[in-house]
Short mmCIF file of C-alpha atoms in Angstrom, two decimals:
data_model
loop_
_atom_site.label_atom_id
_atom_site.label_comp_id
_atom_site.label_asym_id
_atom_site.label_seq_id
_atom_site.Cartn_x
_atom_site.Cartn_y
_atom_site.Cartn_z
CA UNK V 81 -34.87 23.60 54.69
CA UNK V 82 -32.18 23.83 51.99
CA UNK V 83 -29.89 26.83 52.14
CA UNK V 84 -29.90 29.00 48.93
CA UNK V 85 -26.84 28.79 46.77
CA UNK V 86 -24.32 31.56 47.23
CA UNK V 87 -23.64 33.62 44.11
CA UNK V 88 -20.13 32.18 43.67
CA UNK V 89 -21.42 28.61 43.90
CA UNK V 90 -24.25 29.36 41.48
CA UNK V 91 -21.89 30.87 38.90
CA UNK V 92 -19.52 27.89 39.18
CA UNK V 93 -22.40 25.44 38.75
CA UNK V 94 -23.78 27.32 35.76
CA UNK V 95 -20.34 27.50 34.13
CA UNK V 96 -19.75 23.79 34.65
CA UNK V 97 -23.18 22.92 33.26
CA UNK V 98 -22.61 25.09 30.17
CA UNK V 99 -19.18 23.55 29.59
CA UNK V 100 -20.57 20.03 29.93
CA UNK V 101 -23.39 20.80 27.49
CA UNK V 102 -20.95 22.29 24.97
CA UNK V 103 -18.62 19.32 25.31
CA UNK V 104 -21.46 16.89 24.70
CA UNK V 105 -22.61 18.87 21.67
CA UNK V 106 -19.13 18.94 20.17
CA UNK V 107 -18.12 15.37 21.04
CA UNK V 108 -17.14 13.37 17.96
CA UNK V 109 -19.40 10.60 16.77
CA UNK V 110 -17.17 7.81 18.04
CA UNK V 111 -17.60 8.96 21.65
CA UNK V 112 -21.35 8.52 21.28
CA UNK V 113 -20.94 5.09 19.73
CA UNK V 114 -22.30 6.19 16.36
CA UNK V 115 -19.16 5.98 14.18
CA UNK V 116 -19.56 5.43 11.35
CA UNK V 117 -22.87 7.05 10.50
CA UNK V 118 -22.18 8.03 6.87
CA UNK V 119 -20.22 6.59 3.91
CA UNK V 120 -16.46 6.20 4.19
CA UNK V 121 -14.16 7.08 1.29
CA UNK V 122 -11.18 4.78 0.79
CA UNK V 123 -8.74 6.66 -1.43
CA UNK V 124 -6.50 4.57 -3.69
CA UNK V 125 -3.55 6.66 -4.97
CA UNK V 126 -3.30 4.61 -8.17
CA UNK V 127 -5.44 3.91 -11.25
CA UNK V 128 -7.95 1.04 -11.34
CA UNK V 129 -6.66 -2.42 -12.16
CA UNK V 130 -3.39 -2.42 -10.25
CA UNK V 131 -2.37 -4.19 -7.06
CA UNK V 132 -3.42 -1.39 -4.69
CA UNK V 133 -6.82 -1.14 -6.34
CA UNK V 134 -7.33 -4.91 -6.22
CA UNK V 135 -6.55 -5.08 -2.51
CA UNK V 136 -8.81 -2.10 -1.78
CA UNK V 137 -11.69 -3.80 -3.56
CA UNK V 138 -10.91 -7.08 -1.83
CA UNK V 139 -11.90 -5.38 1.42
CA UNK V 140 -14.28 -2.55 0.56
CA UNK V 141 -17.59 -4.40 0.09
CA UNK V 142 -17.11 -6.59 3.14
CA UNK V 143 -16.00 -3.61 5.21
CA UNK V 144 -19.27 -1.96 4.19
CA UNK V 145 -21.13 -4.91 5.69
CA UNK V 146 -19.04 -4.93 8.85
CA UNK V 147 -19.26 -1.20 9.50
CA UNK V 148 -22.87 -0.76 8.38
CA UNK V 149 -22.09 2.06 5.92
CA UNK V 150 -20.85 2.08 2.36
CA UNK V 151 -17.08 2.08 1.89
CA UNK V 152 -16.43 3.79 -1.44
CA UNK V 153 -13.20 3.22 -3.37
CA UNK V 154 -11.95 6.47 -4.89
CA UNK V 155 -9.06 6.06 -7.35
CA UNK V 156 -6.83 9.16 -7.35
CA UNK V 157 -3.82 8.06 -9.38
CA UNK V 158 -0.97 10.17 -10.69
CA UNK V 159 1.99 12.04 -9.30
CA UNK V 160 3.72 8.81 -8.28
CA UNK V 161 0.96 8.22 -5.75
CA UNK V 162 1.26 11.67 -4.26
CA UNK V 163 -2.05 13.08 -5.50
CA UNK V 164 -4.21 10.58 -3.65
CA UNK V 165 -1.89 10.39 -0.66
CA UNK V 166 -1.93 14.16 -0.17
CA UNK V 167 -5.74 14.21 -0.30
CA UNK V 168 -5.91 11.93 2.73
CA UNK V 169 -3.05 13.72 4.50
CA UNK V 170 -5.12 16.92 4.37
CA UNK V 171 -8.44 15.24 5.20
CA UNK V 172 -10.27 15.74 8.47
CA UNK V 173 -9.11 13.05 10.94
CA UNK V 174 -12.58 11.69 11.58
CA UNK V 175 -12.37 8.24 9.99
CA UNK V 176 -14.41 9.12 6.91
CA UNK V 177 -11.47 9.56 4.53
CA UNK V 178 -8.91 6.76 4.68
CA UNK V 179 -6.05 5.59 2.49
CA UNK V 180 -5.24 2.19 1.01
CA UNK V 181 -1.55 2.81 0.49
CA UNK V 182 1.13 1.08 -1.57
CA UNK V 183 4.41 0.48 0.25
CA UNK V 184 6.72 2.32 -2.12
CA UNK V 185 4.59 5.45 -2.15
CA UNK V 186 4.73 5.55 1.63
CA UNK V 187 8.30 4.34 2.15
CA UNK V 188 10.28 5.60 -0.84
CA UNK V 189 8.72 8.90 -1.88
CA UNK V 190 9.90 10.75 1.24
CA UNK V 191 13.53 9.95 0.31
CA UNK V 192 13.08 10.51 -3.43
CA UNK V 193 11.08 13.70 -3.62
CA UNK V 194 12.49 16.87 -2.12
CA UNK V 195 9.35 19.00 -1.93
CA UNK V 196 6.84 16.27 -1.08
CA UNK V 197 3.38 17.62 -0.31
CA UNK V 198 2.88 15.16 2.54
CA UNK V 199 5.04 13.31 5.05
CA UNK V 200 4.79 9.88 6.73
CA UNK V 201 3.93 11.54 10.05
CA UNK V 202 0.72 12.82 8.44
CA UNK V 203 -0.66 9.30 8.85
CA UNK V 204 -1.34 6.65 11.43
CA UNK V 205 -1.18 2.99 10.44
CA UNK V 206 -4.54 1.23 10.77
CA UNK V 207 -4.20 -2.30 9.39
CA UNK V 208 -2.23 -4.43 6.93
CA UNK V 209 -4.27 -5.20 3.85
CA UNK V 210 -1.87 -7.67 2.23
CA UNK V 211 1.83 -8.31 1.79
CA UNK V 212 3.18 -9.45 -1.54
CA UNK V 213 6.61 -10.47 -2.74
CA UNK V 214 7.50 -9.17 -6.17
CA UNK V 215 7.61 -11.42 -9.19
CA UNK V 216 9.90 -10.88 -12.19
CA UNK V 217 7.90 -11.30 -15.38
CA UNK V 218 8.86 -10.82 -19.03
CA UNK V 219 6.83 -10.31 -22.18
CA UNK V 220 6.03 -13.37 -24.28
CA UNK V 221 8.28 -12.06 -27.06
CA UNK V 222 11.40 -12.26 -24.87
CA UNK V 223 13.14 -15.54 -25.91
CA UNK V 224 13.81 -16.89 -22.42
CA UNK V 225 12.01 -19.12 -19.92
CA UNK V 226 14.10 -18.77 -16.75
CA UNK V 227 16.01 -16.12 -14.85
CA UNK V 228 19.51 -17.32 -15.74
CA UNK V 229 18.67 -17.25 -19.44
CA UNK V 230 17.14 -13.82 -19.09
CA UNK V 231 20.24 -12.41 -17.38
CA UNK V 232 22.41 -13.79 -20.16
CA UNK V 233 20.05 -12.36 -22.80
CA UNK V 234 19.98 -8.94 -21.11
CA UNK V 235 23.78 -8.86 -20.87
CA UNK V 236 23.97 -9.59 -24.59
CA UNK V 237 21.61 -6.69 -25.30
CA UNK V 238 22.76 -3.79 -23.11
CA UNK V 239 20.50 -0.74 -23.24
CA UNK V 240 17.99 -2.51 -25.48
CA UNK V 241 15.59 -3.91 -22.87
CA UNK V 242 13.02 -1.73 -21.14
CA UNK V 243 11.76 -2.50 -17.65
CA UNK V 244 8.43 -1.02 -16.65
CA UNK V 245 7.55 0.24 -13.20
CA UNK V 246 4.35 1.42 -11.56
CA UNK V 247 5.95 4.84 -11.10
CA UNK V 248 9.25 6.52 -10.43
CA UNK V 249 10.39 5.57 -6.96
CA UNK V 250 8.10 2.55 -6.72
CA UNK V 251 9.37 -0.84 -5.54
CA UNK V 252 9.38 -2.09 -9.17
CA UNK V 253 11.54 0.92 -10.08
CA UNK V 254 13.89 0.33 -7.14
CA UNK V 255 13.84 -3.39 -7.91
CA UNK V 256 14.93 -2.74 -11.49
CA UNK V 257 17.79 -0.54 -10.28
CA UNK V 258 18.87 -3.23 -7.82
CA UNK V 259 18.51 -5.99 -10.44
CA UNK V 260 20.70 -4.02 -12.85
CA UNK V 261 23.27 -3.68 -10.10
CA UNK V 262 23.08 -7.26 -8.79
CA UNK V 263 23.23 -8.94 -12.20
CA UNK V 264 25.37 -6.41 -14.07
CA UNK V 265 22.63 -5.42 -16.50
CA UNK V 266 21.82 -2.22 -18.40
CA UNK V 267 18.03 -2.13 -18.66
CA UNK V 268 16.19 1.14 -19.27
CA UNK V 269 13.53 2.31 -16.83
CA UNK V 270 10.07 3.20 -18.19
CA UNK V 271 7.76 4.58 -15.46
CA UNK V 272 3.97 4.26 -15.64
CA UNK V 273 1.14 5.71 -13.59
CA UNK V 274 0.25 2.53 -11.75
CA UNK V 275 0.54 -1.20 -12.28
CA UNK V 276 -2.55 -1.36 -14.49
CA UNK V 277 -1.00 0.58 -17.41
CA UNK V 278 2.40 -1.07 -16.87
CA UNK V 279 0.83 -4.52 -16.96
CA UNK V 280 -1.15 -3.69 -20.09
CA UNK V 281 2.02 -2.71 -21.93
CA UNK V 282 4.03 -5.77 -20.95
CA UNK V 283 1.14 -7.97 -22.09
CA UNK V 284 1.15 -6.04 -25.36
CA UNK V 285 4.91 -6.44 -25.67
CA UNK V 286 5.64 -2.70 -25.50
CA UNK V 287 8.15 -3.30 -22.69
CA UNK V 288 10.17 -6.41 -21.94
CA UNK V 289 10.36 -6.67 -18.15
CA UNK V 290 8.22 -5.89 -15.13
CA UNK V 291 8.94 -6.51 -11.46
CA UNK V 292 5.62 -6.22 -9.67
CA UNK V 293 3.44 -7.69 -6.95
CA UNK V 294 1.49 -10.82 -8.01
CA UNK V 295 -2.01 -9.26 -7.77
CA UNK V 296 -1.29 -7.11 -10.82
CA UNK V 297 -0.24 -10.01 -13.06
CA UNK V 298 -1.61 -13.20 -11.48
CA UNK V 299 -4.29 -13.65 -14.13
CA UNK V 300 -1.83 -12.96 -16.95
CA UNK V 301 0.65 -15.47 -15.53
CA UNK V 302 -2.04 -18.15 -15.40
CA UNK V 303 -3.27 -17.29 -18.90
CA UNK V 304 0.24 -17.33 -20.36
CA UNK V 305 0.16 -13.67 -21.36
CA UNK V 306 3.49 -13.08 -19.57
CA UNK V 307 6.26 -15.39 -18.38
CA UNK V 308 7.11 -15.48 -14.67
CA UNK V 309 10.83 -16.05 -14.15
CA UNK V 310 11.26 -15.83 -10.38
CA UNK V 311 9.70 -14.70 -7.14
CA UNK V 312 11.80 -12.19 -5.18
CA UNK V 313 11.07 -13.87 -1.88
CA UNK V 314 12.60 -16.34 0.54
CA UNK V 315 9.89 -18.95 -0.13
CA UNK V 316 7.53 -19.90 -2.92
CA UNK V 317 3.90 -18.85 -2.90
CA UNK V 318 1.29 -21.60 -2.41
CA UNK V 319 -0.76 -20.04 -5.20
CA UNK V 320 2.19 -20.19 -7.63
CA UNK V 321 4.22 -23.23 -6.54
CA UNK V 322 5.78 -23.49 -9.99
CA UNK V 323 7.55 -20.11 -9.76
CA UNK V 324 11.01 -20.51 -8.20
CA UNK V 325 12.45 -18.01 -5.75
CA UNK V 326 15.25 -15.77 -6.94
CA UNK V 327 17.71 -17.83 -4.87
CA UNK V 328 16.53 -21.02 -6.54
CA UNK V 329 16.72 -19.30 -9.94
CA UNK V 330 20.34 -18.25 -9.44
CA UNK V 331 20.13 -14.78 -7.90
CA UNK V 332 20.38 -15.22 -4.11
CA UNK V 333 19.79 -12.20 -1.89
CA UNK V 334 17.47 -10.43 -4.32
CA UNK V 335 14.35 -9.99 -2.12
CA UNK V 336 11.56 -7.48 -2.74
CA UNK V 337 8.45 -7.42 -0.57
CA UNK V 338 5.64 -4.98 -1.20
CA UNK V 339 2.56 -4.28 0.88
CA UNK V 340 -0.80 -2.59 0.74
CA UNK V 341 -2.03 -1.13 4.01
CA UNK V 342 -4.79 1.02 5.41
CA UNK V 343 -3.90 4.41 6.90
CA UNK V 344 -5.86 7.25 8.43
CA UNK V 345 -4.90 10.92 8.86
CA UNK V 346 -2.77 11.59 11.93
CA UNK V 347 -4.93 12.71 14.83
CA UNK V 348 -7.72 10.27 14.07
CA UNK V 349 -9.16 9.27 17.46
CA UNK V 350 -7.89 5.92 18.68
CA UNK V 351 -11.40 4.40 19.05
CA UNK V 352 -11.96 5.03 15.33
CA UNK V 353 -8.57 3.54 14.41
CA UNK V 354 -9.34 0.51 16.57
CA UNK V 355 -12.77 0.05 15.02
CA UNK V 356 -11.38 0.17 11.50
CA UNK V 357 -8.57 -2.20 12.50
CA UNK V 358 -11.01 -4.69 14.02
CA UNK V 359 -13.19 -4.60 10.89
CA UNK V 360 -10.19 -5.09 8.57
CA UNK V 361 -8.89 -8.02 10.61
CA UNK V 362 -12.32 -9.66 10.73
CA UNK V 363 -12.69 -9.34 6.96
CA UNK V 364 -9.14 -10.66 6.48
CA UNK V 365 -10.08 -13.90 8.23
CA UNK V 366 -13.10 -14.61 6.05
CA UNK V 367 -12.74 -17.73 3.96
CA UNK V 368 -13.54 -16.02 0.67
CA UNK V 369 -10.98 -13.27 1.33
CA UNK V 370 -8.27 -15.74 2.30
CA UNK V 371 -8.95 -17.76 -0.85
CA UNK V 372 -8.86 -14.66 -3.04
CA UNK V 373 -5.67 -13.39 -1.40
CA UNK V 374 -4.00 -16.75 -2.06
CA UNK V 375 -5.19 -16.66 -5.65
CA UNK V 376 -3.67 -13.20 -6.07
CA UNK V 377 -0.39 -14.32 -4.55
CA UNK V 378 -0.55 -12.19 -1.42
CA UNK V 379 -0.14 -12.95 2.28
CA UNK V 380 -2.57 -11.63 4.91
CA UNK V 381 -1.31 -10.35 8.27
CA UNK V 382 -3.50 -10.19 11.39
CA UNK V 383 -1.84 -7.15 12.96
CA UNK V 384 -3.16 -4.71 15.55
CA UNK V 385 -3.00 -1.03 14.64
CA UNK V 386 0.10 -0.35 16.76
CA UNK V 387 2.05 -3.08 14.96
CA UNK V 388 1.03 -1.73 11.54
CA UNK V 389 2.05 1.78 12.53
CA UNK V 390 5.43 0.65 13.88
CA UNK V 391 6.09 -1.49 10.79
CA UNK V 392 5.34 1.42 8.45
CA UNK V 393 7.76 3.69 10.32
CA UNK V 394 10.48 1.05 9.99
CA UNK V 395 9.85 0.70 6.27
CA UNK V 396 10.36 4.44 5.75
CA UNK V 397 13.78 4.15 7.39
CA UNK V 398 14.75 0.95 5.53
CA UNK V 399 13.86 2.11 2.03
CA UNK V 400 15.25 5.57 2.66
CA UNK V 401 18.61 3.98 3.37
CA UNK V 402 18.43 1.81 0.22
CA UNK V 403 17.70 4.89 -1.88
CA UNK V 404 20.50 6.94 -0.37
CA UNK V 405 23.07 4.12 -0.42
CA UNK V 406 22.39 3.38 -4.09
CA UNK V 407 22.06 7.06 -5.04
CA UNK V 408 18.68 6.38 -6.65
CA UNK V 409 16.91 9.43 -8.00
CA UNK V 410 13.41 10.00 -9.27
CA UNK V 411 14.77 10.41 -12.81
CA UNK V 412 16.25 6.88 -13.04
#
């Protein structure tokens, strides 16, 4: 015959059972193997049509298939990328609001903007979407066809040439500052709210120069709407073998690499981060995605989440130093 439970044992058992039931009821979806079970919003902190938007849409539909729920691209441009970035920084860390981020927004804004409404530690790196060297392009009206000729032309017209950027503090902005310094030029910075508007104006001839990632201008280069002078990279791109590197074009050491990567709010459970990372990497190996990435002039990286997170932290330090050493301000 079983002995009856003593009161102390009964209370302990009841307390443990209640705690276990509460824990099960409050456990996040990933622990039950159900993440994701509703649409995911991928915020793009830039207007449609630019490099960040193109990379986001390169992945979004196929991620929807891989994850079994719709991945919605939500363009939240403006504020030099800070509007959309802050939305994700403040989002619940449950994997349903994620960020396709542009490198300069993540790496440069913390050093450029004093009262930033987010910080890099608000995020965890999930996966690399694409890396892209920057290409120097000029409007059709500019009477040059190579980088050496352009430098000579710009020196002969100090203060008369405008270089567009995708926003104050962006890599194109920093690249223009560094190009002025490296080549002894005096070009005037004109910031835009994303690469889409900047590209539209260089095609229209409203500005003379743009340093930008190939996805934003690849179609215009192929159609002859702009002239590509050099690729700010150590090697040529297979998709644009005719564009020389800056070293080959006469400006060695001028290297600008941009990237577009997926982030989640800090505190997102590791199983969710890993699931998103695995889906991104699987999509990045698909033949159609590889072909499209090559066409856009980008390079895909098969990185685990920890490598992406570590890389992003290093980029914040690297670009912060460039900004401080060159005394670059948001007003330049």
